[in-house]
Amino acid sequence: MINKEELFTYVPPKAARLSVCSACQLDCPACEPHAHSVAGKKNGVLGWGYMRAKDFAAFIRSNPSIKTIEISHSGEIFLNPELGLIIKDAFEQNVTLTAGTGVNLNKVSEQMCEDLVKYRFQEIKVAIDGADQKTYAIYRRGGNFDQVIHNIKRINFYKEKYKSQFPILEWQFIPFSHNEHQILIAKKMAMELNMKFKVKLNARVDYAPIKNKELIRKMTPSGAATRDEHQEKHATSVGISCHELWLYPQINWNGMMTGCCANYFENVGNVFEQGLEAVMKSERYVEMKKAVLGISAPSKDIPCSQCPIYFSVPKDVRIRSTLRSLVTGRTHG
């Protein structure tokens, strides 16, 4: 059960989401429009940059309750030139790192391949939407399929060298009309590369919608072919991230607190300058929590007022999904 008073009282989180790099070298057509622009730089609150190792070091030392950090978000973490220092420092401070939001893995040095294993980076989800260069590059514009597979093999080489299961690698496949015919081939390739395989439902229904829905239903744990279908079947929403406000707040590379990974609109303070506790106790941050749970309507002063997910997902579904995540997260987190 969730203690209602605790919902709006500061509880030091056990985990956080730190976006270590917002830059990306690819130009994926369905990428969040507010977040991505390869031609220039990112628009909106995220900007275009990377987290300094000294800021990461100060953060984990100032927040000893945090033992797990998700470092991928809207950019490509491997474009951060100080990533090696961040990974090493986290390892030495017994902080577990994951890249579960996803990486494209196009540009990774040999040293980085080794460091990921040596410093026991826990899990990496690699976005590979195809089984060859021709199909892969339709969506991952500017990407090199063969190079990605090469980098996976190099990481596997060091896993064997160090006799380690880490990082656990997962092949993430978003099905579109142009690649759904390769989904079973990709799954077989993933098995051969000692990777888990996951189908991620397309968040943009207006971009290359799938044709073979029955195939996709067989490939997803929920038995749904689209996000709308998932919501209809299970009364929960795929991709809703409101619970992150409590369990693992999203922080931008420059310390700006966005609260959840869906916020590309506005920050509610700077964690590097004010401290995590002060920001999470702030009036605006608490107001976001109340808006999520339907206690009050979002004012113009908070990001929820600009969030399409907030307004597109039915209120009861949003509340149910959030509370369910909080119960699960606090029981097993």
XYZ file of C-alpha atoms in Angstrom:
333
model
C 0.000 0.000 0.000
C 1.076 3.584 -0.671
C 1.164 5.985 2.253
C -0.780 9.019 0.999
C 1.231 11.458 3.130
C 4.434 10.049 1.708
C 3.257 10.818 -1.822
C 3.927 14.495 -1.218
C 6.727 14.230 1.322
C 10.347 14.146 0.226
C 11.770 10.648 0.350
C 15.408 10.317 -0.797
C 15.181 8.342 -4.058
C 17.127 5.128 -4.503
C 17.530 5.767 -8.216
C 17.679 8.641 -10.673
C 17.810 9.364 -14.387
C 20.758 11.551 -15.411
C 20.922 12.392 -19.096
C 24.679 12.418 -19.696
C 24.382 13.577 -23.310
C 21.600 15.190 -25.314
C 23.507 15.251 -28.604
C 22.887 12.620 -31.271
C 24.516 12.018 -34.645
C 21.492 10.323 -36.232
C 18.374 11.910 -37.720
C 15.529 9.512 -36.922
C 12.300 10.878 -38.465
C 9.961 10.004 -35.586
C 12.298 11.232 -32.853
C 10.654 13.556 -30.332
C 10.279 16.802 -32.339
C 10.918 19.047 -29.367
C 14.102 17.226 -28.522
C 15.950 16.494 -31.708
C 17.500 18.402 -34.542
C 20.654 16.941 -36.039
C 21.088 19.858 -38.411
C 21.522 22.384 -35.643
C 20.976 21.739 -31.980
C 18.184 20.546 -29.743
C 15.307 22.821 -29.066
C 13.374 23.212 -25.843
C 14.609 22.615 -22.325
C 17.096 19.833 -23.144
C 19.517 21.892 -25.194
C 22.526 20.266 -26.809
C 25.408 19.193 -24.594
C 26.886 16.637 -22.253
C 27.329 16.164 -18.513
C 30.764 16.831 -17.079
C 32.357 14.094 -15.013
C 32.879 16.523 -12.123
C 29.140 17.293 -11.983
C 28.309 13.596 -12.016
C 30.843 12.961 -9.234
C 29.418 15.762 -7.088
C 25.871 14.502 -7.619
C 26.448 10.919 -6.512
C 28.439 12.035 -3.474
C 25.739 14.514 -2.465
C 23.006 11.885 -2.832
C 24.283 8.657 -1.244
C 20.799 7.108 -1.237
C 20.968 6.807 -5.030
C 22.494 3.495 -6.013
C 21.165 3.092 -9.573
C 21.293 5.665 -12.370
C 19.816 5.456 -15.874
C 22.083 7.637 -18.022
C 20.465 7.432 -21.478
C 17.603 9.671 -22.505
C 17.123 11.567 -25.763
C 20.710 11.660 -27.028
C 23.579 9.214 -27.560
C 25.618 8.673 -24.396
C 28.730 7.614 -26.320
C 29.136 11.120 -27.730
C 30.029 12.336 -24.230
C 33.855 12.629 -24.221
C 33.918 12.223 -20.412
C 31.769 9.088 -20.315
C 34.735 6.874 -19.463
C 35.435 8.918 -16.321
C 31.742 8.780 -15.348
C 31.563 4.995 -15.732
C 34.765 4.464 -13.731
C 33.655 6.807 -10.944
C 30.245 5.152 -10.647
C 31.920 1.747 -10.365
C 34.276 2.957 -7.640
C 31.346 4.476 -5.713
C 29.230 1.307 -6.040
C 26.616 3.044 -8.181
C 25.017 0.902 -10.890
C 24.615 2.442 -14.346
C 22.124 1.444 -17.036
C 21.254 2.646 -20.530
C 17.753 1.237 -20.725
C 16.232 4.112 -22.655
C 18.512 3.140 -25.505
C 21.676 3.862 -27.458
C 22.416 3.650 -31.180
C 25.965 2.292 -30.606
C 27.289 3.653 -33.893
C 30.356 5.364 -32.478
C 32.115 3.536 -29.651
C 35.871 3.341 -29.101
C 37.675 0.103 -28.382
C 38.589 1.438 -24.952
C 34.951 2.162 -24.207
C 33.941 -1.365 -25.220
C 36.400 -2.661 -22.639
C 35.451 -0.117 -19.953
C 31.778 -1.052 -20.186
C 32.750 -4.580 -19.175
C 35.606 -3.776 -16.801
C 33.497 -1.318 -14.804
C 30.428 -3.568 -14.873
C 27.988 -1.287 -16.665
C 24.802 -3.205 -15.970
C 22.543 -3.055 -19.010
C 22.463 -1.477 -22.470
C 19.492 -1.408 -24.815
C 20.625 -1.021 -28.430
C 18.131 0.448 -30.907
C 18.388 -1.644 -34.090
C 15.278 -1.396 -36.252
C 16.226 -3.758 -39.045
C 18.391 -6.748 -39.919
C 20.565 -5.159 -42.627
C 21.889 -1.743 -43.594
C 19.230 -0.998 -46.201
C 16.302 -1.501 -43.826
C 18.021 -0.185 -40.688
C 18.981 3.123 -42.300
C 15.416 3.953 -43.374
C 14.670 4.972 -39.793
C 18.125 5.274 -38.193
C 19.206 7.860 -40.742
C 22.952 8.311 -40.771
C 23.508 5.015 -38.951
C 25.780 2.138 -39.939
C 24.268 -1.282 -39.237
C 27.520 -3.202 -39.756
C 29.377 -0.902 -37.378
C 26.737 -1.413 -34.686
C 27.033 -5.205 -34.995
C 30.826 -4.883 -34.906
C 30.644 -2.879 -31.671
C 28.327 -5.457 -30.103
C 30.825 -8.179 -30.979
C 33.666 -6.177 -29.407
C 31.709 -5.777 -26.175
C 31.030 -9.508 -26.239
C 34.765 -10.111 -26.749
C 35.555 -8.265 -23.518
C 32.722 -9.983 -21.683
C 34.398 -13.250 -22.555
C 37.829 -11.904 -21.633
C 36.677 -10.735 -18.205
C 34.306 -13.694 -17.707
C 31.464 -11.247 -17.067
C 27.781 -11.189 -17.923
C 27.810 -7.382 -17.888
C 26.737 -5.321 -19.601
C 23.580 -7.263 -20.408
C 22.754 -6.343 -24.008
C 19.273 -6.045 -25.460
C 18.271 -5.584 -29.095
C 15.359 -3.143 -29.261
C 13.295 -3.321 -32.434
C 10.588 -0.771 -33.255
C 8.325 -2.303 -35.919
C 7.365 -0.127 -38.873
C 5.778 -0.930 -42.222
C 9.237 -0.983 -43.829
C 10.935 -3.369 -41.374
C 8.299 -5.698 -39.905
C 9.258 -8.390 -42.438
C 12.682 -8.624 -40.753
C 11.581 -8.925 -37.148
C 12.112 -12.684 -36.907
C 15.487 -12.416 -38.644
C 16.523 -9.731 -36.179
C 15.423 -11.867 -33.244
C 17.554 -14.753 -34.505
C 20.541 -12.437 -34.921
C 20.072 -11.160 -31.381
C 20.157 -14.709 -30.016
C 23.366 -15.393 -31.931
C 24.891 -12.261 -30.397
C 23.845 -13.314 -26.882
C 21.385 -10.424 -26.660
C 17.889 -10.210 -25.300
C 15.299 -9.127 -27.856
C 12.467 -6.691 -27.288
C 9.836 -5.219 -29.562
C 9.045 -1.604 -28.664
C 5.728 -0.329 -29.968
C 5.935 2.756 -32.164
C 5.024 5.929 -30.260
C 4.201 7.854 -33.456
C 1.078 6.391 -35.033
C 1.428 8.731 -38.008
C 4.841 7.374 -39.018
C 5.096 4.121 -41.028
C 2.294 2.231 -39.220
C 2.616 -1.551 -39.200
C 0.587 -3.774 -41.536
C 1.002 -7.230 -40.003
C -0.611 -6.615 -36.618
C -1.009 -10.301 -35.832
C 2.746 -10.831 -36.084
C 3.464 -7.927 -33.762
C 0.898 -9.181 -31.234
C 2.817 -12.470 -31.082
C 6.079 -10.590 -30.476
C 4.966 -8.415 -27.561
C 4.416 -9.635 -23.960
C 1.159 -7.680 -23.781
C -0.219 -9.206 -26.982
C -0.829 -5.725 -28.385
C 0.187 -4.456 -31.809
C -0.088 -0.731 -31.025
C 0.018 1.473 -27.945
C -3.674 2.256 -28.233
C -4.442 -1.452 -28.363
C -2.312 -2.029 -25.270
C -4.272 0.652 -23.405
C -7.596 -0.856 -24.442
C -6.548 -4.362 -23.371
C -4.827 -3.565 -20.096
C -6.226 -0.177 -18.984
C -2.665 1.093 -18.633
C -0.619 3.252 -20.946
C 2.648 2.225 -22.591
C 5.357 4.794 -22.039
C 3.641 6.824 -19.336
C 6.451 8.101 -17.132
C 4.700 10.117 -14.405
C 5.907 7.738 -11.663
C 9.466 8.859 -12.335
C 8.736 12.014 -10.327
C 8.819 9.803 -7.219
C 11.013 6.831 -8.028
C 13.777 8.105 -10.333
C 13.569 11.788 -11.232
C 14.870 12.862 -14.644
C 17.728 15.357 -14.580
C 19.230 16.982 -17.661
C 22.952 17.004 -18.491
C 23.275 20.574 -17.138
C 21.503 19.829 -13.853
C 18.089 21.097 -14.901
C 15.314 19.042 -13.279
C 12.653 17.954 -15.737
C 11.142 15.331 -13.412
C 10.202 12.728 -16.003
C 11.608 11.597 -19.350
C 8.566 12.914 -21.261
C 9.212 16.523 -20.262
C 10.816 18.376 -23.171
C 9.168 21.669 -22.282
C 10.343 23.283 -19.073
C 12.580 22.667 -16.065
C 11.581 23.110 -12.421
C 14.968 23.952 -10.903
C 18.662 23.074 -11.097
C 19.836 20.120 -9.033
C 23.522 20.949 -9.428
C 22.973 24.430 -8.026
C 20.135 23.958 -5.522
C 20.540 20.309 -4.560
C 18.211 17.404 -5.296
C 16.273 17.593 -2.032
C 15.529 21.308 -2.393
C 14.229 20.879 -5.940
C 12.085 17.851 -5.095
C 10.602 19.709 -2.123
C 9.849 22.795 -4.191
C 6.295 23.998 -4.716
C 6.430 23.443 -8.481
C 7.709 19.886 -8.153
C 5.024 18.959 -5.621
C 2.436 20.568 -7.890
C 3.505 18.230 -10.694
C 2.842 15.242 -8.432
C -0.596 16.568 -7.503
C -1.465 17.155 -11.152
C -0.461 13.598 -12.059
C -2.709 12.146 -9.359
C -5.637 14.368 -10.309
C -5.647 16.333 -7.066
C -5.298 19.628 -8.913
C -5.260 20.792 -12.520
C -1.795 21.703 -13.846
C -1.089 25.413 -13.783
C 0.758 27.121 -16.635
C 3.810 27.131 -14.364
C 4.485 23.383 -14.545
C 5.527 21.118 -17.440
C 2.397 18.927 -17.235
C 0.403 21.796 -18.726
C 2.319 21.317 -21.994
C 2.579 17.524 -21.984
C 0.621 15.734 -24.750
C 0.791 12.449 -22.806
C -0.856 14.084 -19.801
C -3.808 15.205 -21.893
C -4.068 12.204 -24.248
C -4.087 9.483 -21.587
C -7.413 9.283 -19.685
C -7.155 10.562 -16.122
C -8.100 7.258 -14.521
C -5.567 5.375 -16.646
C -2.833 7.867 -15.759
C -3.533 7.620 -12.038
C -3.854 3.828 -12.100
C -0.633 3.391 -14.090
C 1.281 5.746 -11.805
C 0.113 4.198 -8.544
C 0.772 0.709 -9.865
C 4.338 1.717 -10.744
C 4.830 3.297 -7.331
C 3.665 0.166 -5.521
C 5.906 -2.039 -7.674
C 8.863 0.318 -7.460
C 8.765 0.752 -3.708
C 8.218 -2.928 -3.079
C 11.024 -4.144 -5.311
C 13.175 -1.054 -5.736
